[in-house]
Tab-separated table of C-alpha atoms in Angstrom:
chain	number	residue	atom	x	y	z
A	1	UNK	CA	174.532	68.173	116.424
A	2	UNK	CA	177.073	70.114	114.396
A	3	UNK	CA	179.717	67.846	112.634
A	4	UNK	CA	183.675	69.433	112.264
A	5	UNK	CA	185.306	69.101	109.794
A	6	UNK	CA	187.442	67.047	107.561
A	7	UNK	CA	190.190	67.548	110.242
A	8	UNK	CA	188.532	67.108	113.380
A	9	UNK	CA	185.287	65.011	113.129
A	10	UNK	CA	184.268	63.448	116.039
A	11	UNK	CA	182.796	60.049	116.599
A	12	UNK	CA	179.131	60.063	115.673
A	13	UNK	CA	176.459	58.264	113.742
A	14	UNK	CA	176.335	58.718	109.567
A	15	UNK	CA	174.433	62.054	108.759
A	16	UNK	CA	171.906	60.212	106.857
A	17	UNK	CA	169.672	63.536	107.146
A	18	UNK	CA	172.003	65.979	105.723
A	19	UNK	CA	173.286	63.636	103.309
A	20	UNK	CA	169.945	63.394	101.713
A	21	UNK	CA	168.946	67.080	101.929
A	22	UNK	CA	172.776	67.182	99.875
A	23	UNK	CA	171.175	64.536	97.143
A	24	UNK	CA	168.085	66.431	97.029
A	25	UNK	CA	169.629	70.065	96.419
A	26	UNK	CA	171.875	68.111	93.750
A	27	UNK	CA	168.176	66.727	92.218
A	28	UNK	CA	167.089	70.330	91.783
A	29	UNK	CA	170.147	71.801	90.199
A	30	UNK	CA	171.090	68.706	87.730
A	31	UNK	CA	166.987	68.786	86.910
A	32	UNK	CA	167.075	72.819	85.969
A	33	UNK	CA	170.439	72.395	84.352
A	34	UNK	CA	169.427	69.468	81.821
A	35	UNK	CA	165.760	70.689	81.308
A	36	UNK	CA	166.057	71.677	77.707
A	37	UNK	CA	167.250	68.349	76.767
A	38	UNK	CA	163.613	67.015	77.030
A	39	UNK	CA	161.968	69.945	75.702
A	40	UNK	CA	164.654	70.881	73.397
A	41	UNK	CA	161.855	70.414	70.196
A	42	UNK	CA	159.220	72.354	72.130
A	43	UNK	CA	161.533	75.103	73.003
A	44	UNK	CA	162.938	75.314	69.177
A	45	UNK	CA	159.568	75.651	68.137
A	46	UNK	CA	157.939	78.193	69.824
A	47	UNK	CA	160.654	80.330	70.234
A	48	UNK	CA	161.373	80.290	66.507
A	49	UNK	CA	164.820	79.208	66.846
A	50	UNK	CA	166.822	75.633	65.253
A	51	UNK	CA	167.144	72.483	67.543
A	52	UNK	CA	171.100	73.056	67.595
A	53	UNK	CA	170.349	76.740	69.076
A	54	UNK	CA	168.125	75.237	71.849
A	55	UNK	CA	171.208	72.609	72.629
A	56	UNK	CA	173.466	75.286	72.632
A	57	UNK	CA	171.898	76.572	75.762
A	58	UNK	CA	173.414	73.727	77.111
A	59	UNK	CA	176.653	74.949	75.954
A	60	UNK	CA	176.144	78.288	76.961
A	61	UNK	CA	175.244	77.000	80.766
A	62	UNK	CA	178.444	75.042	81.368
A	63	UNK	CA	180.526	77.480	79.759
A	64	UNK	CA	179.330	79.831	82.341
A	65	UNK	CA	180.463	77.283	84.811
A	66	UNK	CA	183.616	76.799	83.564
A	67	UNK	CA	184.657	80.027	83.195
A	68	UNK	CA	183.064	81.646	86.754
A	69	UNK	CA	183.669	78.264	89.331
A	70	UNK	CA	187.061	78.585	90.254
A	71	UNK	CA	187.560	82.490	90.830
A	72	UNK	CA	183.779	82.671	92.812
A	73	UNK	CA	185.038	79.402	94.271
A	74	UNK	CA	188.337	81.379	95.922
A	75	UNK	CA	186.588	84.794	96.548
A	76	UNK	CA	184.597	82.728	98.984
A	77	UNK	CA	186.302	80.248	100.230
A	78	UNK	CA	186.014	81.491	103.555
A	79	UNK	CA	182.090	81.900	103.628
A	80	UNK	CA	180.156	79.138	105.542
A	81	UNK	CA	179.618	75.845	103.415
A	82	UNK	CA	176.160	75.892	104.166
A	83	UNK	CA	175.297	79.569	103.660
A	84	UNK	CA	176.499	79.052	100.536
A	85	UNK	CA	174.403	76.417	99.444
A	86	UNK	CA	171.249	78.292	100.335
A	87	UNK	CA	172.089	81.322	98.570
A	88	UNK	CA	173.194	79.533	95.158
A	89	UNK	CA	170.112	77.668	95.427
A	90	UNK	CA	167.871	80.704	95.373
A	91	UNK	CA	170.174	81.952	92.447
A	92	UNK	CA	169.005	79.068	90.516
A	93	UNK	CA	165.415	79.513	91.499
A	94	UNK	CA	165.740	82.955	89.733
A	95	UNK	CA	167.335	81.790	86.990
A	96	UNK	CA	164.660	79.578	86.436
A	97	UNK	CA	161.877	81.909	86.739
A	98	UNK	CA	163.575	84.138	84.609
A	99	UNK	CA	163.304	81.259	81.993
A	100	UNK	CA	159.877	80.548	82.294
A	101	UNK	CA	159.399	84.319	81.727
A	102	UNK	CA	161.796	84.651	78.657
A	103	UNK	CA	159.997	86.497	75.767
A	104	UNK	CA	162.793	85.890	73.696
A	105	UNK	CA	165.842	83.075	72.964
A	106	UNK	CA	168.242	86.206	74.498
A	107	UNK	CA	166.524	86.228	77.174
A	108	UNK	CA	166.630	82.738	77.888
A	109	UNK	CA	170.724	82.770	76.811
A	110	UNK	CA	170.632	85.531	79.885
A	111	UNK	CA	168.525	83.080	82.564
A	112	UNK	CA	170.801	80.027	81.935
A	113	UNK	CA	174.228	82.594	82.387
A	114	UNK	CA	172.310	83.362	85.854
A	115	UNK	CA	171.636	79.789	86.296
A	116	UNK	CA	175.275	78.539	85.112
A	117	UNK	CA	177.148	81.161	87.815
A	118	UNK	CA	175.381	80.325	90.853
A	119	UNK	CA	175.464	75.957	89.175
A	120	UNK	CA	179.421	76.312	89.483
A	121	UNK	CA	179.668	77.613	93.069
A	122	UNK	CA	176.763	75.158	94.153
A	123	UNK	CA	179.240	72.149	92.768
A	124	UNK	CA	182.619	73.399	93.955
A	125	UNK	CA	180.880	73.520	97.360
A	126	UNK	CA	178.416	70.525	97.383
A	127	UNK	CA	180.956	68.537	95.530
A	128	UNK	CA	183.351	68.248	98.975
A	129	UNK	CA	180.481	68.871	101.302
A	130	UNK	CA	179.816	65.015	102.169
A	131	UNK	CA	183.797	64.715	102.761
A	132	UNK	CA	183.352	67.588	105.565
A	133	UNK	CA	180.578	65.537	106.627
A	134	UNK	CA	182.107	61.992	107.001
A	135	UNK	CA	185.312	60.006	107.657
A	136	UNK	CA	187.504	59.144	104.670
A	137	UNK	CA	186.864	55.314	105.049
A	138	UNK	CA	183.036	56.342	104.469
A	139	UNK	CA	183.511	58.614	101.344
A	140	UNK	CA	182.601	56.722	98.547
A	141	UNK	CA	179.119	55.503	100.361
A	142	UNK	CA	178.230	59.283	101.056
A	143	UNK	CA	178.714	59.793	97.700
A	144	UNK	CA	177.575	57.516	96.651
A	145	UNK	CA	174.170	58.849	98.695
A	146	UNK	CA	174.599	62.214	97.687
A	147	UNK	CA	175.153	61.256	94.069
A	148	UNK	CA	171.727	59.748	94.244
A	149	UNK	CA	170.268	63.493	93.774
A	150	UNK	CA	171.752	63.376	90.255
A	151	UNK	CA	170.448	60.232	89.012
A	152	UNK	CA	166.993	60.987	90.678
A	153	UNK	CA	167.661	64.014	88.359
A	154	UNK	CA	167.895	61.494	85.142
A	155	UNK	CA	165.098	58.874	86.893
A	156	UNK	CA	162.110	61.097	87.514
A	157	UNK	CA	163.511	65.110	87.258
A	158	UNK	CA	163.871	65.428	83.517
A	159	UNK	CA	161.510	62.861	82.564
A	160	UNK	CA	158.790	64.750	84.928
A	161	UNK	CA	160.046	68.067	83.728
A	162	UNK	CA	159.545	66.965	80.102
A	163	UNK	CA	156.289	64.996	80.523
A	164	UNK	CA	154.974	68.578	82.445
A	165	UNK	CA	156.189	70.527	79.569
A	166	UNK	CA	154.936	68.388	76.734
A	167	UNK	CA	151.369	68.640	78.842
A	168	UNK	CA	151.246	72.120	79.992
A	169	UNK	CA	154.165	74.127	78.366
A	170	UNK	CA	157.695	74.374	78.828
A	171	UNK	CA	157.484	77.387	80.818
A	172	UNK	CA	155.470	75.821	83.551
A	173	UNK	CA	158.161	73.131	83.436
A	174	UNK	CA	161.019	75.826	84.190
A	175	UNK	CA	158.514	77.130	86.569
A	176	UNK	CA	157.880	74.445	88.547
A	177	UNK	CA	161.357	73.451	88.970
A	178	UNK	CA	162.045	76.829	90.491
A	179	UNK	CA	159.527	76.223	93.410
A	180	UNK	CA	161.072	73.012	93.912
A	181	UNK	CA	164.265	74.999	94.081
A	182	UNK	CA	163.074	76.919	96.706
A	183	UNK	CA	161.403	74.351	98.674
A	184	UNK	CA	165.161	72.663	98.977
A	185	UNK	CA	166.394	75.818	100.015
A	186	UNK	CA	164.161	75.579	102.957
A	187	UNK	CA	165.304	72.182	103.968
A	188	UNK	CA	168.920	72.669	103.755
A	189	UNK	CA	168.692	75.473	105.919
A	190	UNK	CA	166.866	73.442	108.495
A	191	UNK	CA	168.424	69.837	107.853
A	192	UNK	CA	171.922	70.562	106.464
A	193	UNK	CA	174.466	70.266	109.394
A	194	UNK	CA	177.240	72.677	109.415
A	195	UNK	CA	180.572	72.208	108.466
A	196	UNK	CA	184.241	73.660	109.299
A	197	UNK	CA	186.079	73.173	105.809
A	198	UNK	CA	189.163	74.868	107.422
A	199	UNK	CA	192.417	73.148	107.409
A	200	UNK	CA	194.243	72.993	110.372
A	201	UNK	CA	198.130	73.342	110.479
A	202	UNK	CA	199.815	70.595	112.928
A	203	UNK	CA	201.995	71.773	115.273
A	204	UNK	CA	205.235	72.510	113.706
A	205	UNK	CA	203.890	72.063	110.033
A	206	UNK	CA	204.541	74.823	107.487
A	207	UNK	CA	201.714	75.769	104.849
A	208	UNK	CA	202.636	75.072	101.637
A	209	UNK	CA	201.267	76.728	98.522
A	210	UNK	CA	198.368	74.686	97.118
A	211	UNK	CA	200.229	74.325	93.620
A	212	UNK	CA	202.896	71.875	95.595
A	213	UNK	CA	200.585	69.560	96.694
A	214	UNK	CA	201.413	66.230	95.934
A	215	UNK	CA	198.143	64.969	95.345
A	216	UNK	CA	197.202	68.177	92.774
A	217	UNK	CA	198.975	66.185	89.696
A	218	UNK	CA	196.564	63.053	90.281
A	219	UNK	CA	193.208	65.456	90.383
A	220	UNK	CA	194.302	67.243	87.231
A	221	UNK	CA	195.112	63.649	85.716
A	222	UNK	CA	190.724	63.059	87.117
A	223	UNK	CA	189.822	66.194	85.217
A	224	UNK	CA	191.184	65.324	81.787
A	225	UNK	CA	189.431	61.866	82.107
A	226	UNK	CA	186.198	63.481	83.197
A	227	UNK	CA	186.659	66.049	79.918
A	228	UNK	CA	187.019	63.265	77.587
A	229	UNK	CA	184.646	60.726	78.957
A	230	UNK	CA	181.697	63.310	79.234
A	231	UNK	CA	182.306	65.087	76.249
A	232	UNK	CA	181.322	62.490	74.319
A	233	UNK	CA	178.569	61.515	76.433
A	234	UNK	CA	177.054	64.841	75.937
A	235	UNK	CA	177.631	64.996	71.880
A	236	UNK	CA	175.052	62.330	72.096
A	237	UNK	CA	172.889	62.480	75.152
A	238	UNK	CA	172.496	66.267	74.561
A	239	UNK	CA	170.560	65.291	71.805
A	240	UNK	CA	168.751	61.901	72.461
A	241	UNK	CA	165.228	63.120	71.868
A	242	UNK	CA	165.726	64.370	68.315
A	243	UNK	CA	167.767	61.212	67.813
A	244	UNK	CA	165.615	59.202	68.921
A	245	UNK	CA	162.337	60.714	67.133
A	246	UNK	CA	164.424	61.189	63.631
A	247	UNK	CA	166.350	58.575	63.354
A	248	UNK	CA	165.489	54.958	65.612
A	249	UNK	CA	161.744	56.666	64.964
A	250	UNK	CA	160.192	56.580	68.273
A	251	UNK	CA	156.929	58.719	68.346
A	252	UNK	CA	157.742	62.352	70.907
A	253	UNK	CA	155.195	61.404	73.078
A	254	UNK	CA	157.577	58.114	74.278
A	255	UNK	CA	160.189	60.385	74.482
A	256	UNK	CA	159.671	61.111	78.357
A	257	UNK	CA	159.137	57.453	79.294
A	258	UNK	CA	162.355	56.566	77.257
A	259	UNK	CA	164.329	59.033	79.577
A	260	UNK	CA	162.529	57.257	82.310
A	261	UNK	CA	164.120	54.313	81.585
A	262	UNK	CA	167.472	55.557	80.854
A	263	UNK	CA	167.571	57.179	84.687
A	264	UNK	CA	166.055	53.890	86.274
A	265	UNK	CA	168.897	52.049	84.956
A	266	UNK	CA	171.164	54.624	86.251
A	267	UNK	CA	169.875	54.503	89.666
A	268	UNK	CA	170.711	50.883	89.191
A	269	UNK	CA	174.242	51.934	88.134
A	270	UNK	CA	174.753	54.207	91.015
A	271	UNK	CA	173.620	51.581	93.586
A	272	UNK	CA	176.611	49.222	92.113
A	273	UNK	CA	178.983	51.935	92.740
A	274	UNK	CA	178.284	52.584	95.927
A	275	UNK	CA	179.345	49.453	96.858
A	276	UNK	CA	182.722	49.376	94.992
A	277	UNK	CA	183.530	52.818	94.526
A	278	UNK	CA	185.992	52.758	97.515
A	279	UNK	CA	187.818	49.285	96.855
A	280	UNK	CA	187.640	49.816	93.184
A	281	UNK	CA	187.484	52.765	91.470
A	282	UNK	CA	189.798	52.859	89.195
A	283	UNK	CA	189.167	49.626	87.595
A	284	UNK	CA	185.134	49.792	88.345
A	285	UNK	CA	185.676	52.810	86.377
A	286	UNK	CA	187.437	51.343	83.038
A	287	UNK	CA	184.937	48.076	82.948
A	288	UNK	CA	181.651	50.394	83.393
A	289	UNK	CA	183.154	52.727	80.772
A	290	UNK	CA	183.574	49.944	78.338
A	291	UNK	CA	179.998	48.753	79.002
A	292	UNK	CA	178.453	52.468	78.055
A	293	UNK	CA	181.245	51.893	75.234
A	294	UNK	CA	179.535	48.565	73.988
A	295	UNK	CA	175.873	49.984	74.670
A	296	UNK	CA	176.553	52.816	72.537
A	297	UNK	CA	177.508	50.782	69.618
A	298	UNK	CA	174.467	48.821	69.684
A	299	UNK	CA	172.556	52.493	69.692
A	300	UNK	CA	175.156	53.137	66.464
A	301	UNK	CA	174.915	50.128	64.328
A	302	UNK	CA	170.865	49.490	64.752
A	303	UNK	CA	169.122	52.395	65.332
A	304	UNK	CA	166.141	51.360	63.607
A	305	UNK	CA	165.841	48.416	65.945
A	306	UNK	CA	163.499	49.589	68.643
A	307	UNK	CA	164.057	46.261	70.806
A	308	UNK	CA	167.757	46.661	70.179
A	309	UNK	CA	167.949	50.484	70.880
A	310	UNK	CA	165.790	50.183	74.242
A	311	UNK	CA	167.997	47.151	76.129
A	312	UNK	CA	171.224	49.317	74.884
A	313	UNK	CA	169.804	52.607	76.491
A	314	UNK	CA	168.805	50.317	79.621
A	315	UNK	CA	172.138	49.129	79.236
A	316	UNK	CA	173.977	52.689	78.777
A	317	UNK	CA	171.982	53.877	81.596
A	318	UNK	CA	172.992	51.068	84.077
A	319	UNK	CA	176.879	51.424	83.141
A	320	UNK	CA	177.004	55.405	82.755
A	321	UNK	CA	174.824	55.828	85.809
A	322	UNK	CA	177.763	55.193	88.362
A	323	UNK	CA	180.206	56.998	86.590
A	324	UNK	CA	180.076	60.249	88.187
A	325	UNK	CA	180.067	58.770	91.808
A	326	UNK	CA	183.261	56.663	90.677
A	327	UNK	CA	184.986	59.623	89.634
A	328	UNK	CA	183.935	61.933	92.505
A	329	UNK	CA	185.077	59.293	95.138
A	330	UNK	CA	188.674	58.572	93.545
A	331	UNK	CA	188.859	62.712	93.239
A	332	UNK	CA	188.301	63.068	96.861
A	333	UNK	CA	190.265	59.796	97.725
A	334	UNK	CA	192.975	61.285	95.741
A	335	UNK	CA	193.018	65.160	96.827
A	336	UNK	CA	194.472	65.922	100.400
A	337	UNK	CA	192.419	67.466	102.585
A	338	UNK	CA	193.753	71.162	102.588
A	339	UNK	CA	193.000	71.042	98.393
A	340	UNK	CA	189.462	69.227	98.898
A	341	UNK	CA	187.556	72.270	97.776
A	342	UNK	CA	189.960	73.373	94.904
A	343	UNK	CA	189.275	69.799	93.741
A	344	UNK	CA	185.732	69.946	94.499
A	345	UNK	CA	185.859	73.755	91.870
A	346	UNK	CA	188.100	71.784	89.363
A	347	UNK	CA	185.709	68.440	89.116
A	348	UNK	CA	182.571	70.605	88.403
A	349	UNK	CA	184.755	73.126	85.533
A	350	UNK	CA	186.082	69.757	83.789
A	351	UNK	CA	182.541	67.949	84.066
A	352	UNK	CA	180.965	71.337	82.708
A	353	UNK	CA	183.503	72.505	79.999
A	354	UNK	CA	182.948	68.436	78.941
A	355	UNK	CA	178.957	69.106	78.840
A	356	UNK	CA	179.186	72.725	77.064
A	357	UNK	CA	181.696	71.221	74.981
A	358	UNK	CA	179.631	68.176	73.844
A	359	UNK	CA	176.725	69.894	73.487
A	360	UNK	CA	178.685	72.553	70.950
A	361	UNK	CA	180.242	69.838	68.762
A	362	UNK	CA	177.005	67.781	68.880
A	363	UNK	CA	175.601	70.919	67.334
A	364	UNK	CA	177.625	71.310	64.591
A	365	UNK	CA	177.399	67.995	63.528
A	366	UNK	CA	173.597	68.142	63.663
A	367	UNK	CA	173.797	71.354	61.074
A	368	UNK	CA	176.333	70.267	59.233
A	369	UNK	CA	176.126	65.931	58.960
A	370	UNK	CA	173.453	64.937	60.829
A	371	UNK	CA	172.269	63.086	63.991
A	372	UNK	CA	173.324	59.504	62.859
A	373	UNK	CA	176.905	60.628	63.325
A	374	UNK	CA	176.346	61.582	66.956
A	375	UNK	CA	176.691	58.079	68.522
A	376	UNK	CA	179.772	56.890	66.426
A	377	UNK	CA	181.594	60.394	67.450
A	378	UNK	CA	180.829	59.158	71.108
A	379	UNK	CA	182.589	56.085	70.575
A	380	UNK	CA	185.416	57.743	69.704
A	381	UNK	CA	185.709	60.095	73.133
A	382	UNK	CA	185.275	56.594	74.968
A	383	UNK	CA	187.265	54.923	73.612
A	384	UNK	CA	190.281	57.744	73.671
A	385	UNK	CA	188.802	58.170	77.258
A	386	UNK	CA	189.370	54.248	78.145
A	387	UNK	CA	193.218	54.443	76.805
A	388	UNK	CA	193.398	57.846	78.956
A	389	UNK	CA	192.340	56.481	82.311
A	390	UNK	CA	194.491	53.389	82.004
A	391	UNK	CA	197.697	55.058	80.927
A	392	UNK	CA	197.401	57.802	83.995
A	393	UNK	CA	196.616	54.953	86.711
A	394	UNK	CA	199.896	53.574	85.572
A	395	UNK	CA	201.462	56.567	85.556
A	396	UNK	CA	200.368	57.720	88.925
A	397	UNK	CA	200.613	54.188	90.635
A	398	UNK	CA	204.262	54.360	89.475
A	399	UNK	CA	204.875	58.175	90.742
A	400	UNK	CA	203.137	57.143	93.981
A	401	UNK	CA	205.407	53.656	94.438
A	402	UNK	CA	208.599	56.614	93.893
A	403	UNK	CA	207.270	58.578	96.495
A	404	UNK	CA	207.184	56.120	99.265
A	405	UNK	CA	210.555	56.007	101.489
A	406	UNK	CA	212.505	52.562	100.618
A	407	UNK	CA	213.521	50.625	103.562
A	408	UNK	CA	217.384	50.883	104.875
């Protein structure tokens, strides 16, 4: 049965189906988009090219989806949802072929741009697609269902992908994700349920230009949060493998199973959220940040400690892995329905510009100081990103408690 949308959605049971054909598509794209961060020393090598250079793909993907998701997000806004996420699925399938194919590093820059334009539309559509889907007293468990597909992505896609590269190549790795790709593509088309993402006007009630919106100051206020948070997650996480070879020592072959762990604990992360991401977000949000905060410092002060570093990554993992769905479920809690899907464009640009962004300044300190730096820098974006999120909730609690009408 077809489900209407956000303004007209009938009575029916949760779209358990569809919301796991929406984690699954999310597996495939978070798995082709964080590839190289497995294989990142088996890509350097053969192609000839520094460890920072292979990161920077990284860099150059989410700068591709910060700079193309809004404007491809408006030019079709009034394409069907679900159309959409087919064809930008098949899009990434290319991409990724044309990465497994890549004679040269500029040819692989060109495969993730491919990858990075159809990434951003995928999000800004995907991203609101489970609010369509459900009522709004349900959001935060969709999400929380759909958000699954990402931390499947850390749990078995990227460890997978980097286990299959390590055994057969890199290239088959890219390769193989692509089929996967396609094989999604296949069951949204025939599990997905169609949406209608238009906004209805009430009778009487006068359209007013999205930039009035009352609720578009508290999703900006999400998006700087999200750029400071995940910036510094990705100056270090970007480059975890070569960290954790070089410096805590771990042989490359453990590599894989170490990511393995990370995404289990995330998984265990997400499943916490899910059951407090509606009632508490915001402060969910601050204690799990200080956690990863905490975790990270353990990673920073004994990295040599192999007992020490694996319970903080378990640790890291467990507290970072419910991030996203907390701040995707207090963006959609917060945006009204008629600016959903701007939200939905402006989540995935601020979580991308954060990832190319980390993944460029992680970089330069690799050339220029060296990975030991990488976790205390880290520290520093979480804990400007703690202070952040507590001084806007006050701020917006305060703007909201204005807004209300006082009594006569």
């Amino acid at each position: 049965m077809a489900v209407r949308g956000a303004q007209g959605k009938t009575a029916s049971a949760f779209p358990i189906a569809g919301l796991l054909v929406l984690a699954g598509a999310i597996f495939v794209s978070v798995t082709s988009e964080f590839l190289p961060t497995g294989l990142l020393p088996d890509m350097a090598r053969e192609l000839h090219v520094s460890e920072s250079r292979i990161g920077l793909l990284i860099t150059i993907f989410a700068a591709t989806v910060v700079v193309s998701t809004t404007p491809i997000a408006a030019l079709t806004r009034r394409f069907s949802r679900k159309s959409l996420v087919i064809v930008v699925l098949i899009v990434i399938a290319s991409g990724a072929v044309l990465a497994a194919l890549a004679p040269t590093y500029e040819v692989l820059v060109a495969a993730r741009v491919i990858g990075g334009l159809a990434h951003g539309l995928f999000w800004a559509v995907v991203g609101a697609y489970s609010a369509h889907l459900v009522p709004k007293h349900q959001i935060g468990r969709a999400v929380a269902i759909t958000s699954g597909g990402a931390t499947a992505a850390f749990v078995l896609g990227v460890p997978l992908g980097t286990a299959l590269g390590h055994l057969v190549g890199w290239r088959l790795a890219f390769a193989a994700i692509a089929v996967v790709i396609l094989v999604l593509a296949v069951l949204v088309l025939r599990f997905l349920p169609p949406v209608d993402h238009r906004v209805t006007l009430s009778t009487g009630e006068i359209a007013v230009p999205l930039g009035r919106d009352r609720s578009l100051p508290g999703v900006i206020v999400i998006c700087l949060v999200i750029v400071v948070i995940m910036m510094g997650q990705n100056v270090y996480y970007t480059y975890i493998a070569p960290w954790l070879i070089h410096t805590a020592h771990f042989d490359a072959s453990s590599i894989a199973l170490i990511l393995f762990l990370y995404g289990g604990a995330g998984a265990v992360g997400l499943a916490l959220a899910g059951a407090v991401a509606d009632r508490f977000s915001r402060r969910g949000f601050v204690v799990a940040t200080a956690i990863v905060l905490l975790a990270v410092l353990a990673l920073a002060l004994f990295p040599t400690n192999p007992v020490v570093v694996l319970a903080a990554i378990v640790v890291w993992g467990i507290a970072f892995g419910g991030l996203p769905a907390m701040l995707q479920t207090r963006m959609l809690h917060t945006a009204s329905a008629r600016v959903r899907d701007l939200a939905a464009a402006l989540f995935t640009t601020s979580f991308n510009l954060a990832i190319g962004g980390g993944a460029l300044v992680g970089g330069i300190l690799l050339d220029r100081v060296g990975l030991t730096t990488l976790p205390f820098v880290d520290l520093v974006f979480l804990g400007a990103g703690i202070v952040l999120s507590l001084a806007t909730d006050a701020w917006l609690s305060a703007r909201a408690s204005r807004a209300r009408p006082r009594p006569a």
